[in-house]
Short mmCIF file of C-alpha atoms and ligand atoms in Angstrom, two decimals:
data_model
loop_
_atom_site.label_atom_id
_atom_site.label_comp_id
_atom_site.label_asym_id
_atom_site.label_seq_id
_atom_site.Cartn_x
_atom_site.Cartn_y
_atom_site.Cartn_z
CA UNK A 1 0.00 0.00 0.00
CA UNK A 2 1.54 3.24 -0.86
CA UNK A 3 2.10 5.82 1.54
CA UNK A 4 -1.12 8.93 1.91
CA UNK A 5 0.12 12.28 0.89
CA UNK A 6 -2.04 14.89 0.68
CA UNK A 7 -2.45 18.01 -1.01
CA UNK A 8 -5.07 20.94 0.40
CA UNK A 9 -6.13 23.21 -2.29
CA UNK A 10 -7.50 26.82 -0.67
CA UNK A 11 -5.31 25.98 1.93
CA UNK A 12 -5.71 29.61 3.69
CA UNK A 13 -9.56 29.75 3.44
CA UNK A 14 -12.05 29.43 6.17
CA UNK A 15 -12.24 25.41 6.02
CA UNK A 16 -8.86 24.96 4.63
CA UNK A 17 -6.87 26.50 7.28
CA UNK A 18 -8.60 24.30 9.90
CA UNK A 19 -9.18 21.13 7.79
CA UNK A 20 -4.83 20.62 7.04
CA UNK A 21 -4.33 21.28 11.02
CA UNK A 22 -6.69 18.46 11.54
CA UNK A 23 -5.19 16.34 8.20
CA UNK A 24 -1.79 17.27 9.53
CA UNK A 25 -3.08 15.72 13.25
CA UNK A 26 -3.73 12.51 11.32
CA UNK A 27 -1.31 11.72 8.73
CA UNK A 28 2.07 13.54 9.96
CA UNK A 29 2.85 17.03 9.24
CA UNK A 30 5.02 16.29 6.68
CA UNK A 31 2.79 14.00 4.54
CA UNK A 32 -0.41 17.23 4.45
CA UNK A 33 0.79 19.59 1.47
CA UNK A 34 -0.80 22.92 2.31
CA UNK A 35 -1.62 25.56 -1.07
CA UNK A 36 -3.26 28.43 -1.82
CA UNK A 37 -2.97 31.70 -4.18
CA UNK A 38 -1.93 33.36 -1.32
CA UNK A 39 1.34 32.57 0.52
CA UNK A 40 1.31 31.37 3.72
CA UNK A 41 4.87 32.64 5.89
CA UNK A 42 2.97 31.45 9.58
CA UNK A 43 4.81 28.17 10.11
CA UNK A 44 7.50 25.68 7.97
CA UNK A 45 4.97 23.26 7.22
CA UNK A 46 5.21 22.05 3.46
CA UNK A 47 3.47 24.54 1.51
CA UNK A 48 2.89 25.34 -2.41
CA UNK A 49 1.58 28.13 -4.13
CA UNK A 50 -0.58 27.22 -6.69
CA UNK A 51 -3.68 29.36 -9.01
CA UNK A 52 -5.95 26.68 -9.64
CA UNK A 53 -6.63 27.61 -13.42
CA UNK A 54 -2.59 26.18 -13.45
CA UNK A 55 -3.25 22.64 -14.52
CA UNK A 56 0.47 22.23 -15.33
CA UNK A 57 2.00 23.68 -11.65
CA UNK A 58 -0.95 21.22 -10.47
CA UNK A 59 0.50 18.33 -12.12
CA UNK A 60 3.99 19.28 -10.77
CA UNK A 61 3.15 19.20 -7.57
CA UNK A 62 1.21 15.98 -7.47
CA UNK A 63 3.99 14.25 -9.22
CA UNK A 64 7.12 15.91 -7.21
CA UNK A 65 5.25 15.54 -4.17
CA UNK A 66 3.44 12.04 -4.58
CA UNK A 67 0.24 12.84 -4.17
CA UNK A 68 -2.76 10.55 -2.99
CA UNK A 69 -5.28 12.26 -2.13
CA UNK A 70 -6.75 16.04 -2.95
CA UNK A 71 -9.08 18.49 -1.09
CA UNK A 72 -10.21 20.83 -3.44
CA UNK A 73 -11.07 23.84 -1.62
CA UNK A 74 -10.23 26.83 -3.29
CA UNK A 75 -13.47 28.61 -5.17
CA UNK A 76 -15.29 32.02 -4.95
CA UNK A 77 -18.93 31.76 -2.63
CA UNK A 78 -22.17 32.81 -3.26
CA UNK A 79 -22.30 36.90 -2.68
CA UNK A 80 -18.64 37.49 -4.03
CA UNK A 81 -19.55 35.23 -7.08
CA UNK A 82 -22.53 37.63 -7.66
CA UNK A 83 -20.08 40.86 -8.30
CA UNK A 84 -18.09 38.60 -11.19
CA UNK A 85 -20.05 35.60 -12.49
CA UNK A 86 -17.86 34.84 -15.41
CA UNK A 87 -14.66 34.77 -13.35
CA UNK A 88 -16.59 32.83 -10.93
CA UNK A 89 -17.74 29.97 -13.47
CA UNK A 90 -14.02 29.96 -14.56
CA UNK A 91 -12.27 29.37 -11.12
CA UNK A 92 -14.97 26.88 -9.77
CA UNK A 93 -15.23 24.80 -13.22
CA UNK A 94 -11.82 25.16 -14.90
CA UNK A 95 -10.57 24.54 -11.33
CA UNK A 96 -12.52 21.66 -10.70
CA UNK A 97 -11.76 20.19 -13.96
CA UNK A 98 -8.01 20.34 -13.28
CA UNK A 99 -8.11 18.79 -10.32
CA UNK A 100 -10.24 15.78 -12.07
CA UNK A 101 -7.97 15.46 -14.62
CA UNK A 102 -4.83 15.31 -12.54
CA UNK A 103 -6.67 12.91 -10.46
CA UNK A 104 -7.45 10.66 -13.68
CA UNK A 105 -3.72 10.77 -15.12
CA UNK A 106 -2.04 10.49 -12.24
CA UNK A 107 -3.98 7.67 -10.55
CA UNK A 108 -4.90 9.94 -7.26
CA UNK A 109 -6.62 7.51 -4.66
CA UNK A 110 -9.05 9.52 -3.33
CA UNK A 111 -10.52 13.70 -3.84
CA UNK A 112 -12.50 15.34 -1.88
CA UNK A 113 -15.17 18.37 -3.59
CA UNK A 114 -17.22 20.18 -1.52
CA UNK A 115 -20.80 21.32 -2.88
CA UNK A 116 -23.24 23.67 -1.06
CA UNK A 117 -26.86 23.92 0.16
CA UNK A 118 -26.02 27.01 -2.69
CA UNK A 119 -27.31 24.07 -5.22
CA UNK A 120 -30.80 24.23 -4.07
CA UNK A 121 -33.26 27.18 -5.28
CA UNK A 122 -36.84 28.73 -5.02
CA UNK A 123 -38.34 25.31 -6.10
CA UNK A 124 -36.86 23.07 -4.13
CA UNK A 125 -38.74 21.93 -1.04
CA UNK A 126 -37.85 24.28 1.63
CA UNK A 127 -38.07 22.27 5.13
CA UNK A 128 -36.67 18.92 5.39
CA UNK A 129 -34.55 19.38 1.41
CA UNK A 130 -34.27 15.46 0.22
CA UNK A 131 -31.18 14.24 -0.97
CA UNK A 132 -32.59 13.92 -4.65
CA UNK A 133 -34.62 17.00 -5.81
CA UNK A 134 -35.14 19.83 -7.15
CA UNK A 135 -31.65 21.96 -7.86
CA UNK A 136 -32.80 25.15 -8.71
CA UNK A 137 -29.58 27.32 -7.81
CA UNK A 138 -30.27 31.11 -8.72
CA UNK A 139 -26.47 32.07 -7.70
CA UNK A 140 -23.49 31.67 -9.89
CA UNK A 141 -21.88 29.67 -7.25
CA UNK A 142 -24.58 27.64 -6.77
CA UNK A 143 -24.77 26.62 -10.36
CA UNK A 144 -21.16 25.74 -10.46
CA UNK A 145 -21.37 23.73 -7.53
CA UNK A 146 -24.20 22.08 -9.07
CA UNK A 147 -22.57 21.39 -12.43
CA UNK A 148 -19.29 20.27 -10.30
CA UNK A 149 -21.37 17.30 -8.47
CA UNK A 150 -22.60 15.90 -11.42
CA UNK A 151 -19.03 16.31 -13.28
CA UNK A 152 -17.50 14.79 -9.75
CA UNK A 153 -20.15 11.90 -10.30
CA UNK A 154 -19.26 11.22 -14.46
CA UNK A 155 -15.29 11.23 -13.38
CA UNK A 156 -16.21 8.67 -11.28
CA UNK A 157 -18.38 6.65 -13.49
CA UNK A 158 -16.58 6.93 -16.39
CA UNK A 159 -12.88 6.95 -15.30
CA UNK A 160 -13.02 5.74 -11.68
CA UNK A 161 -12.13 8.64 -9.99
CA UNK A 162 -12.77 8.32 -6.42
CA UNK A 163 -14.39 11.49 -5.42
CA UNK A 164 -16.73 12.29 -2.52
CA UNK A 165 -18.55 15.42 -1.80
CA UNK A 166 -21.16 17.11 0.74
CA UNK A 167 -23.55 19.79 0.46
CA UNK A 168 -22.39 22.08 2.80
CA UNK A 169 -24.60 24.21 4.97
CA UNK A 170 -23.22 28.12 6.50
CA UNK A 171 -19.59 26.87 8.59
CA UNK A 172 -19.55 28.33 11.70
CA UNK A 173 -15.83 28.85 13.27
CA UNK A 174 -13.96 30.48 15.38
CA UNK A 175 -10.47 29.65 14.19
CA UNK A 176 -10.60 31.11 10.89
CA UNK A 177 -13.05 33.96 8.92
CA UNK A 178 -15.45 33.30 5.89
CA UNK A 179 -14.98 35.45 2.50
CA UNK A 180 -17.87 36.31 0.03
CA UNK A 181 -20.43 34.11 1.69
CA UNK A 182 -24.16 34.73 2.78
CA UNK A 183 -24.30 32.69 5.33
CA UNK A 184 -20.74 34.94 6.96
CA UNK A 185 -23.53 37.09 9.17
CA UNK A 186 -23.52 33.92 11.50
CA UNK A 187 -19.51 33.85 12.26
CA UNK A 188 -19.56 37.88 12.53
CA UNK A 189 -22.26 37.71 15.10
CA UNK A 190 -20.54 36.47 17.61
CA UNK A 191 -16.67 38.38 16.89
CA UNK A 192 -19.15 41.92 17.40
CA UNK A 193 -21.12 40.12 20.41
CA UNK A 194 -17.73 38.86 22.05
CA UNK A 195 -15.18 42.14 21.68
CA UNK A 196 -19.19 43.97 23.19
CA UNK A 197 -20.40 45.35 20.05
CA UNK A 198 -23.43 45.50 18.67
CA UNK A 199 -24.36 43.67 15.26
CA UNK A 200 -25.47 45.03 12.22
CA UNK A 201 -27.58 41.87 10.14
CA UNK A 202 -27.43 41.98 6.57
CA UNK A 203 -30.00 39.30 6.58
CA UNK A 204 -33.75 39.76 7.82
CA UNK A 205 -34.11 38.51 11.66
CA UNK A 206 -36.41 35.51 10.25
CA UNK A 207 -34.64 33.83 8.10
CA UNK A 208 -34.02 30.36 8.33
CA UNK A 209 -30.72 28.53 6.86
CA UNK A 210 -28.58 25.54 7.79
CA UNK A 211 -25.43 25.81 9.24
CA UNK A 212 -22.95 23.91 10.91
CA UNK A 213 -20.15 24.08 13.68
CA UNK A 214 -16.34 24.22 12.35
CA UNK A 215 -15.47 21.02 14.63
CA UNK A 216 -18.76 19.05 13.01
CA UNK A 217 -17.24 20.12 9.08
CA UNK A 218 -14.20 18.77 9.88
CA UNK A 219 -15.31 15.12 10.93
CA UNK A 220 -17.66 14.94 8.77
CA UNK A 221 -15.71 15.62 5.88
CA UNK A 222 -12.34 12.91 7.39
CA UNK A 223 -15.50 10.54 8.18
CA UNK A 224 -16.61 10.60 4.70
CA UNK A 225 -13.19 10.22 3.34
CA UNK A 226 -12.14 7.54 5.23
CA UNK A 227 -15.55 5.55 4.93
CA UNK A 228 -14.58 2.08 2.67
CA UNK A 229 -15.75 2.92 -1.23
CA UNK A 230 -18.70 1.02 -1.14
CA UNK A 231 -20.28 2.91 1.66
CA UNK A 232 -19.94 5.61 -0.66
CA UNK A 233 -23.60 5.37 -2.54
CA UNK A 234 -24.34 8.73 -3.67
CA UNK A 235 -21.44 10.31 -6.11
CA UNK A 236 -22.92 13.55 -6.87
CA UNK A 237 -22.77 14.71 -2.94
CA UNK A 238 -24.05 14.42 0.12
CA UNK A 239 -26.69 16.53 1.74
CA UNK A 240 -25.37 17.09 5.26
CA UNK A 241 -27.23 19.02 8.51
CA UNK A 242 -26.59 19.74 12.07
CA UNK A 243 -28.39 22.95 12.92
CA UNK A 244 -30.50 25.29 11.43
CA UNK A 245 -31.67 28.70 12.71
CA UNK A 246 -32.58 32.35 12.43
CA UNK A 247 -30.44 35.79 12.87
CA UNK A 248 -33.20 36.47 15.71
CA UNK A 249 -32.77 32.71 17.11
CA UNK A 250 -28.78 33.11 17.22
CA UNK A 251 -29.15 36.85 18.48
CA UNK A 252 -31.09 35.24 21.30
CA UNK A 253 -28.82 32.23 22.12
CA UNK A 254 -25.71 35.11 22.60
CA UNK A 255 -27.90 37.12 24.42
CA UNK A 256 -27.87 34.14 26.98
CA UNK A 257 -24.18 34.47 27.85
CA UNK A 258 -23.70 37.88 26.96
CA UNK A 259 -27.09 39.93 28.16
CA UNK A 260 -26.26 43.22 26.74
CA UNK A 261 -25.73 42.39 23.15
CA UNK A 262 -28.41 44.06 20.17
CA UNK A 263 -28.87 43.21 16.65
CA UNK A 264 -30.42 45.66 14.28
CA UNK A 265 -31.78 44.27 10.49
CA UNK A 266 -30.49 46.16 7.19
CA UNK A 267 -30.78 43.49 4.88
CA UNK A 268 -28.98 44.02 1.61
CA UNK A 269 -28.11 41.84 -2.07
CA UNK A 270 -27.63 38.59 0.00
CA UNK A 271 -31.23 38.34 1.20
CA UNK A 272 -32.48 37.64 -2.20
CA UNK A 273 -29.60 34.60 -2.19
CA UNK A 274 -30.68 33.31 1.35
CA UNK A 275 -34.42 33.40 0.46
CA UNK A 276 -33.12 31.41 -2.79
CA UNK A 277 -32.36 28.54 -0.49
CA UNK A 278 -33.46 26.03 1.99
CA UNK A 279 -34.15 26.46 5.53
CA UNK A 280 -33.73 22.81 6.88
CA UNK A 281 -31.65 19.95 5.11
CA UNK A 282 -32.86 15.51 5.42
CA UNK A 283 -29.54 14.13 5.33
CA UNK A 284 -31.08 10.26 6.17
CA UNK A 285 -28.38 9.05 3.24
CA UNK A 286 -25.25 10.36 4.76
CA UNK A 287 -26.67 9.20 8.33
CA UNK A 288 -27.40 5.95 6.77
CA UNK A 289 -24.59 5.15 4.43
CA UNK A 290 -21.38 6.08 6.68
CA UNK A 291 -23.05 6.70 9.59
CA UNK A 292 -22.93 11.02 9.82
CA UNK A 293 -23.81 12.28 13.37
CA UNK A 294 -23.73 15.86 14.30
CA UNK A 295 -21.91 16.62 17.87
CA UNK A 296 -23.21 20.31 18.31
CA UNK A 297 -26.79 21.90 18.37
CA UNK A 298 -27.36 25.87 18.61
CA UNK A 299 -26.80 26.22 22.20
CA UNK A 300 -23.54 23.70 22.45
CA UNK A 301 -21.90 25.79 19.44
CA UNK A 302 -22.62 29.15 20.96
CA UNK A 303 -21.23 28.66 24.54
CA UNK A 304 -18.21 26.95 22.49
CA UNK A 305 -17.89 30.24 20.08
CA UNK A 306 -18.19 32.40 22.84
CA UNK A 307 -15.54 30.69 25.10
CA UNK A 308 -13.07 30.26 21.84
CA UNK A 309 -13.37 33.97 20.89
CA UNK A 310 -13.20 35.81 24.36
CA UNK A 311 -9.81 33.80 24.67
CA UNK A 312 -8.87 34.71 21.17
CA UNK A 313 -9.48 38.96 21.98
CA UNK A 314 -7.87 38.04 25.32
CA UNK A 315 -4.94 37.07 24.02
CA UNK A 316 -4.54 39.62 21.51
CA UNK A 317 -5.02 42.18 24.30
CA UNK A 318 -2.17 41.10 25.89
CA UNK A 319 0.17 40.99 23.28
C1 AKB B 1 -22.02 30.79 1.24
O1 AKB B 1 -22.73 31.42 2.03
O2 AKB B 1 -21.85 31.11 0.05
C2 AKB B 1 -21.37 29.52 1.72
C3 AKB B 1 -22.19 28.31 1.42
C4 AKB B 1 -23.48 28.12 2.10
O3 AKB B 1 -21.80 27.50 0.64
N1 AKB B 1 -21.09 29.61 3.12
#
């Protein structure tokens, strides 16, 4: 069996930067390849800088660096995709499509692509979204990320490729920020609520969307990867849930450890791309196929956010 070496692509993004800790964790710091468009000078950890639309530099590195496995992270979310849709399509598609070919030619074991609750649109059932329905995505990301599932699904019928996927809901962390999202009002909240500010919402106080805690993305997405291949039943991706709640409903779960915090509503562009979506996800077929459990409701992430941050301000105040 040859040796797992992986390569992290978006490295420096939101779920990158805390997905290679935890990869690094797990297969030896050494053997986790971090890269992104942006250099990263915080530690000596192995690290490549790499555009994604560079299918050749992508090639390079798998080969010079024996490559196994890829997490294809890098693309542009759903309210920055909205200012540029054409360079949007071109980084999430022409991206994607490199990394499927380099995974084709160079035999890569396993990739990992994630999709978006950004696939689903005005006609898809809003409460309780089924695995296989309506996608209806009104954003340019979400139509990429559409299009990219069912390309992610033909690589692997038609050439083998062994690449897995989940529909992410709005990633809640603490360790790193979103960029360009809609669902970014939800890890704001709480860096205003914790340093005693108030909050600004760009969303309407009653709008529902899924969401999930940084610690839940990671295992899910290590749990899906490591799952045996024939546990692996659906090839487009996965829906996934754990949570799913209002600004007003978060608002008031802060309020509980920190009294004196307000939110005021000014919602702008991204309301029309939140209302696009669903409010509450089924994910039976990832609980049933590899066994997906979420560890962290509302109130568990919230205390945990609020501990994690007022130690993060903490610190910074000292230094
Ligand atoms: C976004 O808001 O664009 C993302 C997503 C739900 O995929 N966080």
């Amino acid at each position: 069996m040859r040796k797992d070496r992986i390569l992290v692509i978006g490295a420096n993004g939101q779920i990158g930067t805390v997905l290679t800790a935890a990869l690094r964790e797990h297969y030896g710091n050494n053997n986790v390849i971090a890269s992104d468009i942006r250099a990263n000078n915080d530690d000596n950890s192995p690290f490549e800088l790499l555009n994604i639309l560079d299918g050749e530099r992508l090639s390079e590195i798998v080969k010079t660096k024996k490559i196994t496995q890829i997490y294809h992270l890098a693309a542009i979310l759903s309210a920055s995709g909205e200012k540029n849709p054409r360079k949007t399509w071109d980084i999430n598609m022409n991206g994607l499509f490199n990394v499927l070919d380099v995974a084709k030619d160079h035999a890569i074991d396993k990739v990992f692509f994630p999709s978006s609750i950004a696939v689903f649109g005005k006609t898809t059932p809003k409460y309780d979204t089924p695995q296989h329905t309506i996608l209806d995505a009104t954003t340019i990301y979400g139509i990429s990320k559409d299009a990219g599932e069912s390309w992610c699904q033909y690589y692997f019928l038609k050439h083998g490729v062994d690449v897995r996927s989940l529909r992410f809901p709005g990633v809640i962390s603490y360790q790193s920020m979103p960029g360009g999202g809609t669902t970014d009002y939800a890890v704001d909240i709480f860096h205003k609520a914790v340093q005693g500010q108030n909050f600004e919402c760009f969303l309407e106080k009653d709008t529902m969307l899924p969401m999930i805690y940084m610690p839940d993305t990671i295992r899910a997405t290590c749990e899906l990867m490591d799952a045996p291949a024939e546990k692996i039943k659906i090839r487009t991706s996965y829906n996934l849930a754990a949570m799913s709640f209002t600004p007003q409903e978060i608002a008031d779960e802060i309020k509980q450890h920190i009294p004196n915090f307000k939110i005021s509503y000014k919602p702008d562009f991204r309301q029309a791309i939140a209302d696009s979506w669903t409010a509450t996800i089924d994910d039976s077929e990832a609980r049933k196929d590899w066994g997906w459990k979420e560890a962290f409701d509302i109130s568990k992430m919230t205390k945990d956010m609020i501990i994690q941050l007022g130690k993060k301000y903490q610190k910074k105040q000292m230094i």
